[in-house]
């Protein structure tokens, strides 16, 4: 599980004097979903293209499964670019067949795998239709199918959920989680932080051509936590305030009705979470209490904003 | 290579099933056949009238000739010898269409030169030859040998009339055959232009709808470009094959039904000929045997189709690869689908120059410029075809040099184009400038 599948070392890439990647390094372990995060223009797509050997780095190297990446390794990688296209004049079946053959699959193999995805996505009636006859969502399913048809060890998805309705987003997520369970490795580049929290194990954040953070989701959240704790209780609000005394400070409160509240507090002096619970017990009925962790959305904004020049 | 082939086959399938390909495959050759038929049928419809001057300083013909019933040829006689250059330039001769020289050498060698200003039809040539020869027979029989004309005809050596363009006495230019070479060169340029634009549009479209990035996840830019050029080239060759088959069958069918070769003994109708002999004069019968115009003669008798077609394919492939590289790299460099028009125009202009070079070669085959143009890969596909049709003569090796240079240039261009293609294919949204092309060319 902890074995490294992809190792990106000190990648530098510039386009016409504009730096797209500045000394970026990261490791992706086998069997994990790795989030590649960053604002628009940060260099994520450039990094993905370098990994896919679509563009060559000015400096640095990419190692795949223990060796320097070679053209042959591309057959073990599936890639769904952000701005993806299809041959509009081809049928769904022919399209998948063509891209499957480019990935080195045999015709019979492609047919079997295609059938699985047609069943999964409920697309059997569409297999003979030309791409130009498909709806946007349906075309995106075809694109996803073509990216995973050869059952790659590493799947790189650049904004895979854009354009999908919520039902299909859940369908794709389910497939990604299943792939992870099957031991596949996934790199997911997305701006949707909710999805990152839900399916990514680890993530790296790239901003202005540099990697500014990397770690598990909880590590990233932990680095950005603000010392806030939340208590959900039933009782009198005044009693709650009096019980806190000087060791704590109320940050904000939410009233739920029927004498129920959720209050967020910060610690003063050397007070701990246990101290908070001790002072409250007997004064109000505590329903739940927890340490408030920042969402990935908060992490993203906190990390990107201080250095952002974008207005 | 396997990936390039897969891409090429996909491209071929996509092209072959497109309506434009099917239309072009059938309408194109049918148009050529209809055009050929019209030339065959009506090429000489406007009967030429010839005003011929016979220079007869020794007065052998005594100012006499035996004109046929039609008055398409008028003869005048001059009692002095006239050089063909004097005839060409002299204002007193400007009303004459042709000059025939009759002198002692003609009588000895049985060869007479006919200097014409405008090429005569076969029918006219036959008439002149027949009428002059008849008169010469009388001169020979009566005055030289004192025998009857009938007896002389049995023992005579026929008079050979050599038709020479007075503006091109050494036969350097513009023969009918050269037109065939020019036509074939024109077809090469037409196909290169059409299929080159197909490559350009197709690459630009795939670039703009981003499918190219999906494909580049598995194949290199070089494989992509090679596959595209190969696929479109294969569709061009297939189309050419369909053209050749349809035009070939069409010409064969016309030969069998509309323009029967009556000089071929297999087609001779002896009963009809016997009847004709009784009803018509000898002259009329002579003319009927060549009743078709010179285009029929040219197409069925003069062109070595096997030779021309094999060189055509050679130059077509070389020329296509050379120019296709330009079109592919340009398509890959465009920022948007509508970008890059400013670079398409020069390419089209170069193709037109190549076409003009072919025309120039027809008129000035011996010029030093043509000697260069036949080696220049931009122009060689047309120029070499014209030169081939005119006949290389002893300098036959030139065509091999020409073809070698073309293929070497095509390979070099493919390498250069691959570099531009690789660096330009993932650049979007810019307005293409020359500086982009130069930067992408320099970049490894």
XYZ file of C-alpha atoms in Angstrom:
755
model
C 0.000 0.000 0.000
C 2.825 2.399 0.827
C 4.948 1.585 -2.180
C 5.511 4.586 -4.443
C 4.096 4.265 -7.944
C 4.912 7.705 -9.270
C 7.778 9.886 -8.249
C 8.046 13.386 -9.664
C 11.431 14.952 -8.992
C 12.374 18.630 -9.268
C 10.387 19.359 -12.390
C 10.923 22.711 -14.043
C 9.084 23.863 -17.147
C 8.821 27.285 -18.795
C 6.883 28.508 -21.812
C 8.317 31.563 -23.523
C 10.006 32.776 -20.295
C 6.847 32.164 -18.238
C 7.521 29.644 -15.522
C 4.841 26.926 -15.453
C 6.503 24.574 -12.958
C 9.225 25.540 -10.522
C 11.067 22.662 -8.915
C 7.972 20.559 -8.256
C 8.408 17.168 -6.582
C 5.788 14.769 -5.280
C 5.185 11.096 -4.614
C 2.051 9.131 -5.402
C 1.685 5.819 -3.619
C 0.198 2.669 -5.067
C -3.510 2.254 -4.413
C -4.221 5.808 -3.276
C -6.348 8.602 -4.637
C -4.096 11.617 -4.846
C -5.616 15.082 -5.172
C -3.770 17.591 -7.291
C -5.079 20.951 -6.203
C -4.424 24.531 -7.128
C -6.010 27.644 -8.580
C -6.407 28.153 -12.324
C -3.073 28.599 -14.085
C -1.106 27.166 -11.157
C 0.612 24.538 -13.315
C -1.473 21.412 -12.577
C -2.252 20.640 -16.236
C 1.388 21.218 -17.194
C 2.465 18.774 -14.490
C -0.085 16.210 -15.700
C 1.188 16.621 -19.263
C 4.760 16.127 -18.081
C 3.722 12.938 -16.260
C 1.980 11.758 -19.441
C 5.075 12.580 -21.525
C 2.975 14.925 -23.647
C 5.481 17.665 -22.922
C 9.053 17.302 -21.808
C 10.269 19.085 -18.684
C 13.172 21.531 -18.919
C 14.611 19.871 -15.823
C 13.750 17.032 -13.515
C 12.531 13.499 -13.946
C 9.502 11.280 -13.557
C 9.894 7.760 -12.201
C 7.138 5.198 -12.634
C 7.003 1.980 -10.662
C 10.646 2.218 -9.715
C 12.193 3.186 -13.036
C 12.561 6.290 -15.177
C 9.334 6.636 -17.097
C 9.373 5.275 -20.659
C 6.964 5.540 -23.578
C 5.875 1.967 -22.935
C 4.628 2.902 -19.457
C 1.918 5.044 -21.054
C -0.030 1.849 -21.696
C -0.354 1.499 -17.920
C -1.706 5.024 -17.574
C -5.212 6.267 -18.288
C -5.672 9.960 -18.937
C -8.782 12.072 -19.028
C -7.779 15.658 -19.852
C -9.797 18.602 -18.626
C -10.643 19.800 -22.102
C -11.313 16.512 -23.754
C -12.598 15.827 -27.196
C -13.943 12.988 -29.225
C -14.070 12.191 -32.928
C -17.586 13.392 -33.598
C -18.043 11.378 -36.766
C -17.279 8.021 -35.098
C -19.729 5.742 -33.331
C -19.327 5.181 -29.596
C -18.210 1.606 -30.217
C -15.689 2.497 -32.916
C -14.306 5.317 -30.821
C -13.680 3.064 -27.858
C -12.241 0.421 -30.178
C -9.818 2.913 -31.735
C -8.547 4.330 -28.444
C -8.397 0.828 -26.935
C -6.190 -0.348 -29.779
C -3.946 2.699 -29.356
C -3.528 1.560 -25.743
C -2.422 -1.843 -27.002
C -5.580 -3.879 -26.322
C -6.816 -6.712 -28.521
C -10.215 -6.435 -30.233
C -11.796 -9.194 -28.132
C -10.495 -7.643 -24.929
C -11.876 -4.265 -25.899
C -15.305 -5.757 -26.635
C -15.493 -7.440 -23.215
C -14.404 -4.350 -21.330
C -16.610 -2.108 -23.394
C -19.602 -4.280 -22.499
C -18.866 -3.874 -18.794
C -18.887 -0.090 -19.091
C -21.954 -0.030 -21.343
C -23.777 -2.004 -18.641
C -22.374 0.102 -15.796
C -23.324 3.392 -17.451
C -26.550 1.983 -18.894
C -25.413 2.903 -22.407
C -26.198 -0.215 -24.420
C -28.685 1.614 -26.633
C -26.076 4.228 -27.514
C -23.217 2.045 -28.648
C -23.993 2.421 -32.381
C -24.762 6.143 -32.187
C -22.352 8.685 -33.527
C -20.668 10.881 -30.908
C -22.292 14.008 -32.357
C -25.706 12.513 -31.480
C -24.884 12.189 -27.772
C -25.781 14.596 -24.985
C -22.884 16.274 -23.172
C -23.237 14.007 -20.147
C -23.366 10.901 -22.298
C -20.291 12.022 -24.253
C -18.460 12.494 -20.963
C -19.310 8.962 -19.935
C -17.788 7.784 -23.221
C -14.678 9.835 -22.475
C -14.401 8.326 -19.018
C -14.914 4.835 -20.419
C -12.174 5.365 -23.018
C -9.766 6.547 -20.303
C -10.258 3.468 -18.122
C -10.951 0.819 -20.766
C -7.454 -0.659 -20.579
C -7.673 -0.920 -16.780
C -4.663 1.310 -16.151
C -2.546 1.061 -13.004
C -2.483 4.840 -12.824
C -5.504 6.896 -13.775
C -5.044 10.644 -14.194
C -8.279 12.600 -14.190
C -8.341 16.332 -14.811
C -11.670 17.744 -13.560
C -13.546 14.472 -14.162
C -16.818 15.683 -12.640
C -17.280 18.903 -14.598
C -20.421 18.810 -16.699
C -21.925 15.808 -14.897
C -25.238 16.018 -13.056
C -25.190 14.975 -9.349
C -26.429 11.470 -10.138
C -23.606 10.860 -12.578
C -21.066 12.485 -10.255
C -22.011 9.888 -7.649
C -21.798 7.144 -10.289
C -18.265 8.187 -11.270
C -17.204 8.580 -7.643
C -18.451 5.085 -6.918
C -16.362 3.750 -9.793
C -13.272 5.597 -8.589
C -13.687 4.225 -5.074
C -14.070 0.728 -6.537
C -10.906 1.187 -8.602
C -9.005 2.214 -5.497
C -10.329 -0.879 -3.764
C -9.002 -2.896 -6.727
C -5.528 -1.480 -6.090
C -5.502 1.149 -8.829
C -3.857 4.507 -8.257
C -5.695 7.690 -9.150
C -4.508 11.262 -9.535
C -7.454 13.601 -9.334
C -7.126 17.213 -10.340
C -10.188 19.183 -9.318
C -11.447 22.442 -7.901
C -14.269 20.707 -6.058
C -12.903 20.434 -2.504
C -15.900 18.456 -1.298
C -14.950 15.676 -3.693
C -11.360 15.852 -2.472
C -12.476 15.360 1.114
C -14.689 12.480 0.097
C -12.381 10.394 -2.037
C -8.768 11.586 -1.805
C -6.303 9.994 0.576
C -3.576 12.536 0.037
C -3.195 15.749 -1.902
C -0.694 18.329 -3.053
C -1.412 21.974 -3.618
C 0.324 23.804 -6.432
C 0.287 27.559 -6.585
C 2.162 29.896 -8.921
C 4.214 27.010 -10.367
C 5.348 25.755 -6.945
C 4.144 22.989 -4.680
C 3.130 24.690 -1.443
C 1.682 21.733 0.482
C 1.507 17.956 0.369
C 0.112 15.374 2.773
C -2.883 13.337 3.790
C -6.182 15.182 3.838
C -6.231 15.241 7.638
C -2.617 16.428 7.750
C -3.436 19.293 5.428
C -6.514 20.151 7.450
C -4.548 19.795 10.687
C -1.926 22.269 9.513
C -4.635 24.825 8.970
C -6.739 24.227 12.082
C -7.560 27.332 14.130
C -8.096 25.908 17.650
C -11.849 26.067 17.467
C -14.028 23.536 19.307
C -17.758 23.029 18.949
C -20.297 21.897 21.514
C -23.856 20.955 20.734
C -26.029 21.050 23.842
C -29.523 21.354 25.249
C -30.138 23.856 28.071
C -29.921 27.538 28.936
C -27.552 29.675 26.941
C -26.836 31.970 29.915
C -25.922 28.955 32.054
C -23.558 27.801 29.291
C -21.865 31.221 29.134
C -21.472 31.388 32.909
C -20.019 27.876 33.024
C -17.228 28.783 30.604
C -15.748 31.354 32.953
C -12.402 32.780 31.907
C -10.741 29.771 30.314
C -12.696 29.924 27.072
C -14.143 32.431 24.629
C -17.236 32.032 22.509
C -16.449 32.363 18.797
C -20.036 32.077 17.475
C -23.316 30.299 18.208
C -26.149 28.701 16.264
C -29.629 28.300 17.745
C -31.544 25.210 16.657
C -34.768 25.915 18.655
C -36.231 23.986 21.571
C -33.294 25.173 23.755
C -30.756 23.474 21.547
C -27.534 25.278 20.501
C -24.230 24.716 18.809
C -21.510 26.990 20.103
C -17.949 27.273 18.831
C -15.344 28.316 21.343
C -11.641 29.041 21.417
C -9.315 28.129 24.275
C -7.674 30.701 26.522
C -4.555 30.235 28.583
C -3.622 26.555 28.729
C -7.190 25.201 28.593
C -7.803 21.950 26.783
C -10.753 20.194 25.181
C -11.090 18.031 28.310
C -11.197 21.169 30.500
C -14.014 22.485 28.332
C -16.059 19.344 28.772
C -15.404 19.277 32.551
C -16.702 22.823 33.100
C -19.830 22.181 31.084
C -20.910 18.828 32.495
C -23.678 19.324 35.017
C -24.653 22.730 33.654
C -26.002 21.819 30.243
C -26.813 18.529 28.532
C -24.023 17.924 25.998
C -25.222 16.137 22.897
C -21.906 16.204 21.053
C -18.568 17.991 21.085
C -15.705 18.025 18.592
C -12.623 19.820 17.415
C -13.518 22.031 14.452
C -11.304 21.058 11.506
C -11.045 23.357 8.471
C -12.723 22.084 5.321
C -10.487 21.516 2.304
C -12.157 24.608 0.882
C -10.773 26.558 3.881
C -7.375 24.918 3.508
C -7.274 25.807 -0.173
C -8.273 29.431 0.411
C -5.949 29.852 3.381
C -2.967 28.511 1.484
C -3.619 30.268 -1.787
C -4.890 33.674 -0.680
C -1.858 35.045 1.179
C 0.323 34.752 -1.891
C -2.371 35.327 -4.496
C -1.915 38.334 -6.763
C -5.168 37.639 -8.545
C -7.855 40.210 -7.807
C 4.664 2.716 -36.336
C 1.716 0.602 -35.197
C 0.088 3.670 -33.666
C 0.704 5.705 -36.828
C -0.918 2.958 -38.853
C -3.937 2.836 -36.532
C -4.325 6.595 -36.824
C -3.875 6.397 -40.602
C -6.549 3.699 -40.921
C -8.982 5.688 -38.778
C -8.303 8.710 -40.937
C -8.768 6.688 -44.111
C -12.116 5.292 -42.912
C -13.315 8.728 -41.860
C -12.358 10.220 -45.244
C -13.638 7.394 -47.424
C -17.119 7.479 -45.929
C -17.422 11.248 -46.162
C -19.773 12.593 -48.797
C -17.157 14.895 -50.277
C -14.812 11.958 -50.909
C -17.509 9.922 -52.645
C -18.594 12.917 -54.714
C -15.024 13.758 -55.693
C -14.285 10.099 -56.533
C -17.037 9.842 -59.096
C -17.849 13.356 -60.247
C -14.150 14.164 -60.794
C -13.316 11.412 -63.295
C -16.702 11.726 -64.989
C -16.013 15.427 -65.509
C -12.615 14.562 -67.001
C -14.262 12.002 -69.305
C -16.967 14.417 -70.426
C -14.325 17.061 -71.060
C -12.221 14.531 -72.988
C -15.241 13.484 -75.027
C -16.027 17.094 -75.889
C -12.464 17.645 -77.061
C -12.561 14.394 -79.031
C -15.890 15.178 -80.619
C -15.647 18.897 -81.180
C -11.942 19.650 -80.905
C -11.613 20.274 -84.646
C -15.190 21.275 -85.221
C -14.175 24.718 -86.477
C -12.398 23.583 -89.638
C -9.066 25.304 -90.032
C -8.476 27.222 -93.250
C -4.932 27.348 -94.423
C -3.192 29.752 -96.717
C -0.076 27.895 -97.869
C 2.910 29.389 -99.626
C 5.010 26.971 -101.683
C 8.541 28.190 -102.262
C 9.503 26.536 -105.528
C 12.657 28.269 -106.836
C 13.280 25.600 -109.460
C 9.650 25.770 -110.578
C 9.151 22.004 -110.366
C 5.461 22.343 -109.627
C 4.915 24.969 -112.347
C 2.450 26.830 -110.148
C 0.074 23.902 -110.180
C -1.451 21.825 -107.392
C -4.452 19.536 -107.159
C -6.689 20.939 -104.429
C -9.562 18.829 -103.118
C -13.194 19.759 -103.417
C -13.209 21.707 -100.177
C -11.542 25.056 -100.145
C -9.914 24.758 -96.744
C -6.463 25.130 -98.269
C -5.352 27.859 -100.600
C -1.954 27.536 -102.301
C 0.271 30.312 -103.556
C 3.650 29.932 -105.183
C 6.882 31.842 -104.831
C 9.674 31.477 -107.339
C 12.396 32.211 -104.824
C 13.804 30.298 -101.932
C 12.461 31.539 -98.556
C 14.204 30.899 -95.306
C 11.832 29.968 -92.478
C 13.112 32.878 -90.378
C 12.379 35.317 -93.197
C 8.954 33.733 -93.550
C 8.352 34.098 -89.835
C 9.396 37.760 -89.611
C 8.615 39.129 -93.100
C 5.524 41.316 -93.235
C 4.872 40.251 -96.835
C 4.331 36.669 -95.601
C 2.153 37.445 -92.619
C -1.029 36.343 -94.425
C 0.357 32.871 -95.027
C -0.212 30.150 -92.453
C 2.421 27.765 -93.715
C 5.494 27.560 -95.920
C 6.477 24.497 -97.950
C 9.894 24.360 -99.519
C 10.278 22.351 -102.739
C 13.825 22.002 -104.078
C 16.375 19.472 -105.301
C 16.941 18.098 -101.819
C 13.251 17.356 -101.493
C 13.359 15.413 -104.708
C 16.437 13.498 -103.623
C 15.600 12.817 -99.978
C 11.829 12.682 -100.324
C 11.536 14.818 -97.206
C 9.775 18.156 -97.240
C 9.445 20.618 -94.373
C 6.167 22.410 -93.694
C 6.721 25.455 -91.469
C 3.453 26.448 -89.802
C 2.460 29.322 -87.578
C -0.356 27.503 -85.822
C -0.435 23.709 -85.451
C -2.706 22.156 -88.096
C -5.250 19.459 -87.373
C -4.482 15.923 -88.479
C -7.101 16.256 -91.202
C -5.395 19.362 -92.544
C -1.978 17.741 -92.355
C -3.235 14.764 -94.303
C -4.778 16.973 -96.963
C -1.629 19.028 -97.444
C 0.500 15.917 -97.583
C -1.846 14.241 -100.042
C -2.218 17.237 -102.342
C 1.480 18.121 -102.465
C 2.488 14.497 -102.927
C -0.020 14.026 -105.790
C 1.482 16.971 -107.619
C 5.013 15.799 -106.928
C 4.129 12.370 -108.320
C 3.041 14.011 -111.565
C 6.266 15.994 -111.691
C 8.353 12.924 -111.065
C 6.492 10.608 -113.379
C 6.146 12.891 -116.375
C 9.118 15.102 -116.255
C 11.770 13.081 -114.478
C 11.192 9.538 -115.548
C 8.742 9.795 -118.448
C 6.472 7.082 -117.128
C 2.782 7.145 -116.345
C 1.646 8.407 -112.961
C -0.040 5.029 -112.243
C 3.180 3.142 -112.895
C 5.211 5.630 -110.887
C 2.860 5.229 -107.903
C 3.674 1.558 -107.793
C 7.428 2.077 -107.534
C 7.597 5.391 -105.700
C 9.118 6.117 -102.357
C 6.513 8.093 -100.409
C 7.151 11.739 -99.639
C 7.711 12.409 -95.972
C 6.375 15.746 -94.805
C 7.847 17.109 -91.665
C 5.656 19.663 -89.910
C 7.697 22.266 -88.072
C 6.511 25.137 -85.909
C 8.021 28.225 -87.495
C 8.256 29.824 -84.044
C 9.945 26.773 -82.635
C 11.842 25.186 -85.529
C 13.896 22.922 -83.311
C 10.836 21.441 -81.617
C 11.813 22.603 -78.156
C 8.435 23.539 -76.890
C 4.813 22.867 -76.447
C 4.046 19.592 -78.028
C 0.758 17.807 -77.472
C 2.548 15.319 -75.264
C 3.787 18.112 -73.046
C 0.186 19.041 -72.401
C -0.390 15.532 -71.098
C 2.546 15.960 -68.712
C 1.180 19.341 -67.681
C -2.267 17.831 -67.152
C -0.803 15.098 -64.929
C 1.330 17.636 -63.046
C -1.798 19.747 -62.640
C -3.611 16.755 -61.160
C -0.721 16.308 -58.701
C -0.977 19.957 -57.641
C -4.780 19.739 -57.460
C -4.624 16.669 -55.226
C -1.849 18.149 -53.093
C -3.868 21.351 -52.657
C -7.117 19.549 -51.850
C -5.690 16.928 -49.541
C -3.177 19.339 -48.000
C -6.066 21.571 -46.962
C -7.834 18.463 -45.634
C -4.822 17.772 -43.411
C -4.656 21.364 -42.239
C -8.352 21.570 -41.371
C -8.397 18.134 -39.780
C -5.360 18.831 -37.556
C -6.765 22.247 -36.561
C -10.171 20.706 -35.752
C -8.687 17.907 -33.640
C -6.524 20.452 -31.900
C -9.438 22.750 -31.155
C -11.735 19.970 -29.863
C -8.830 18.652 -27.734
C -9.044 15.017 -28.859
C -5.401 15.428 -29.744
C -4.489 15.584 -26.040
C -6.270 12.284 -25.392
C -4.327 10.696 -28.241
C -1.061 12.200 -27.079
C -1.515 10.252 -23.873
C -0.591 7.198 -25.927
C 1.321 8.313 -28.988
C 4.021 10.803 -29.745
C 3.314 13.949 -31.792
C 5.464 12.493 -34.565
C 3.291 9.358 -34.708
C 0.170 11.521 -34.723
C 1.421 13.654 -37.597
C 2.712 10.686 -39.580
C -0.595 8.858 -39.098
C -2.565 11.870 -40.232
C -0.410 12.422 -43.334
C -0.416 8.718 -44.178
C -4.179 8.366 -43.706
C -5.068 11.367 -45.813
C -2.436 10.278 -48.362
C -3.945 6.802 -48.542
C -7.364 8.311 -49.177
C -5.811 10.481 -51.910
C -4.203 7.431 -53.504
C -7.467 5.530 -53.282
C -9.242 8.408 -54.923
C -6.593 8.544 -57.609
C -6.995 4.803 -58.173
C -10.760 5.250 -58.582
C -10.078 8.097 -61.027
C -7.648 5.946 -63.000
C -10.047 3.001 -63.196
C -13.051 5.125 -64.183
C -11.119 7.240 -66.689
C -9.362 4.122 -68.038
C -12.653 2.295 -68.559
C -14.215 5.428 -69.987
C -11.429 5.895 -72.534
C -11.531 2.199 -73.428
C -15.301 2.332 -73.870
C -15.052 5.430 -76.057
C -12.383 3.735 -78.163
C -14.597 0.681 -78.601
C -17.813 2.530 -79.364
C -17.463 6.213 -80.192
C -13.948 6.654 -81.544
C -13.164 3.276 -83.097
C -9.610 2.852 -84.364
C -10.381 2.218 -88.014
C -6.721 1.816 -88.857
C -6.696 -1.277 -86.640
C -7.379 -4.274 -88.952
C -9.549 -5.854 -86.282
C -11.988 -3.006 -86.650
C -11.951 -2.795 -90.430
C -15.249 -3.240 -92.209
C -14.073 -4.371 -95.629
C -17.529 -4.333 -97.259
C -18.080 -0.774 -96.168
C -14.587 0.136 -97.304
C -15.159 -1.374 -100.737
C -18.358 0.570 -101.053
C -16.570 3.708 -99.977
C -13.873 3.098 -102.536
C -16.476 3.067 -105.248
C -18.364 6.079 -104.064
C -15.576 8.255 -102.857
C -12.435 9.602 -104.279
C -9.127 8.171 -103.089
C -8.528 11.404 -101.219
C -11.795 11.265 -99.365
C -11.053 7.706 -98.327
C -7.644 8.730 -97.096
C -9.144 11.477 -94.978
C -11.823 9.248 -93.528
C -9.167 6.999 -92.106
C -7.976 9.792 -89.917
C -11.255 11.460 -89.360
C -10.655 11.972 -85.653
C -8.795 14.959 -84.424
C -5.294 15.003 -82.968
C -6.554 14.658 -79.395
C -7.807 11.164 -80.174
C -4.455 10.410 -81.726
C -2.705 11.899 -78.727
C -4.668 10.010 -76.094
C -4.769 6.642 -77.803
C -1.519 6.536 -79.694
C 1.027 8.935 -78.327
C 0.874 8.665 -74.550
C 2.862 5.940 -72.869
C 0.378 5.547 -70.029
C 2.382 2.870 -68.210
C 5.489 5.042 -67.999
C 3.631 8.250 -67.282
C 1.493 6.694 -64.559
C 4.412 5.105 -62.740
C 6.309 8.406 -62.646
C 3.072 10.191 -61.816
C 2.657 7.996 -58.713
C 6.303 8.542 -57.779
C 6.101 12.324 -58.038
C 2.631 12.407 -56.550
C 3.748 10.607 -53.373
C 6.948 12.660 -53.089
C 5.184 15.958 -53.746
C 2.337 15.070 -51.396
C 4.683 14.178 -48.521
C 6.706 17.334 -49.084
C 3.730 19.692 -49.084
C 1.681 17.704 -46.524
C 4.404 18.378 -43.959
C 3.840 22.143 -44.441
C 0.076 21.803 -44.118
C 0.274 19.556 -41.034
C 2.691 21.827 -39.177
C 0.587 24.855 -40.049
C -2.590 23.154 -38.797
C -0.834 22.255 -35.542
C 0.408 25.824 -35.045
C -2.912 27.585 -35.407
C -4.296 29.198 -32.259
C -7.884 28.711 -33.358
C -9.540 26.872 -36.239
C -9.869 30.105 -38.207
C -6.325 31.262 -37.466
C -3.390 30.947 -39.842
C -5.105 32.035 -43.071
C -2.212 34.412 -43.701
C 0.065 31.366 -43.968
C -2.300 29.316 -46.117
C -2.237 31.930 -48.879
C 1.529 31.729 -49.485
C 1.253 27.937 -49.615
C -1.498 28.129 -52.216
C 0.584 30.722 -54.051
C 3.560 28.340 -54.110
C 1.316 25.613 -55.537
C 0.179 28.013 -58.263
C 3.806 28.891 -59.001
C 4.506 25.161 -59.366
C 1.665 24.966 -61.847
C 2.997 27.952 -63.771
C 6.478 26.389 -63.734
C 4.955 23.429 -65.592
C 3.437 25.762 -68.177
C 6.743 27.596 -68.499
C 8.500 24.278 -69.050
C 6.134 23.448 -71.898
C 7.131 26.649 -73.650
C 10.815 26.827 -72.753
C 11.920 23.268 -72.035
C 15.555 24.019 -72.791
C 15.898 27.128 -70.654
C 18.332 27.228 -67.762
C 15.500 28.197 -65.401
C 13.707 24.955 -66.209
C 16.924 23.078 -65.496
C 16.691 24.438 -61.930
C 12.937 24.182 -61.587
C 13.017 20.461 -62.320
C 15.189 19.901 -59.232
C 13.404 22.291 -56.885
C 11.057 20.183 -54.719
C 8.384 22.903 -54.792
C 8.091 22.713 -58.569
C 9.605 19.377 -59.569
C 6.372 17.295 -59.447
C 4.904 19.351 -62.297
C 8.064 20.309 -64.178
C 9.409 16.745 -64.218
C 6.085 15.404 -65.490
C 6.114 17.921 -68.355
C 9.755 17.157 -69.112
C 8.986 13.450 -69.035
C 6.123 13.910 -71.473
C 8.313 15.989 -73.764
C 10.949 13.285 -73.606
C 14.178 13.597 -71.662
C 16.152 12.158 -74.537
C 19.726 11.377 -73.602
C 19.442 13.270 -70.313
C 17.149 10.667 -68.799
C 19.126 10.605 -65.537
C 17.701 14.038 -64.667
C 14.360 12.591 -63.687
C 16.043 10.309 -61.164
C 17.951 13.225 -59.648
C 14.729 15.187 -59.569
C 12.863 12.399 -57.771
C 15.709 11.711 -55.333
C 15.886 15.391 -54.394
C 12.115 15.513 -53.963
C 12.072 12.532 -51.590
C 15.106 13.780 -49.654
C 13.408 17.176 -49.247
C 10.166 15.476 -48.193
C 11.974 13.542 -45.451
C 13.744 16.715 -44.276
C 10.459 18.624 -44.298
C 8.729 15.889 -42.307
C 11.423 16.189 -39.626
C 11.104 19.970 -39.514
C 7.303 19.803 -39.527
C 7.299 17.222 -36.720
C 9.190 19.654 -34.506
C 6.766 22.515 -35.170
C 3.847 20.089 -34.782
C 5.128 18.812 -31.443
C 5.703 22.261 -29.969
C 2.634 23.899 -31.457
C -0.088 21.286 -31.080
C -0.830 22.103 -27.422
C -0.643 25.877 -27.738
C -4.071 27.435 -27.851
C -5.711 30.785 -28.240
C -2.762 32.697 -29.722
C -2.726 34.478 -33.050
C -0.189 32.643 -35.176
C 2.848 34.679 -36.173
C 6.030 33.782 -37.960
C 7.926 34.221 -34.704
C 5.904 31.346 -33.172
C 6.884 29.032 -36.012
C 10.533 30.009 -35.671
C 10.507 29.501 -31.893
C 8.843 26.110 -32.149
C 11.277 25.155 -34.850
C 14.271 26.011 -32.688
C 12.859 24.311 -29.612
C 13.899 20.690 -29.182
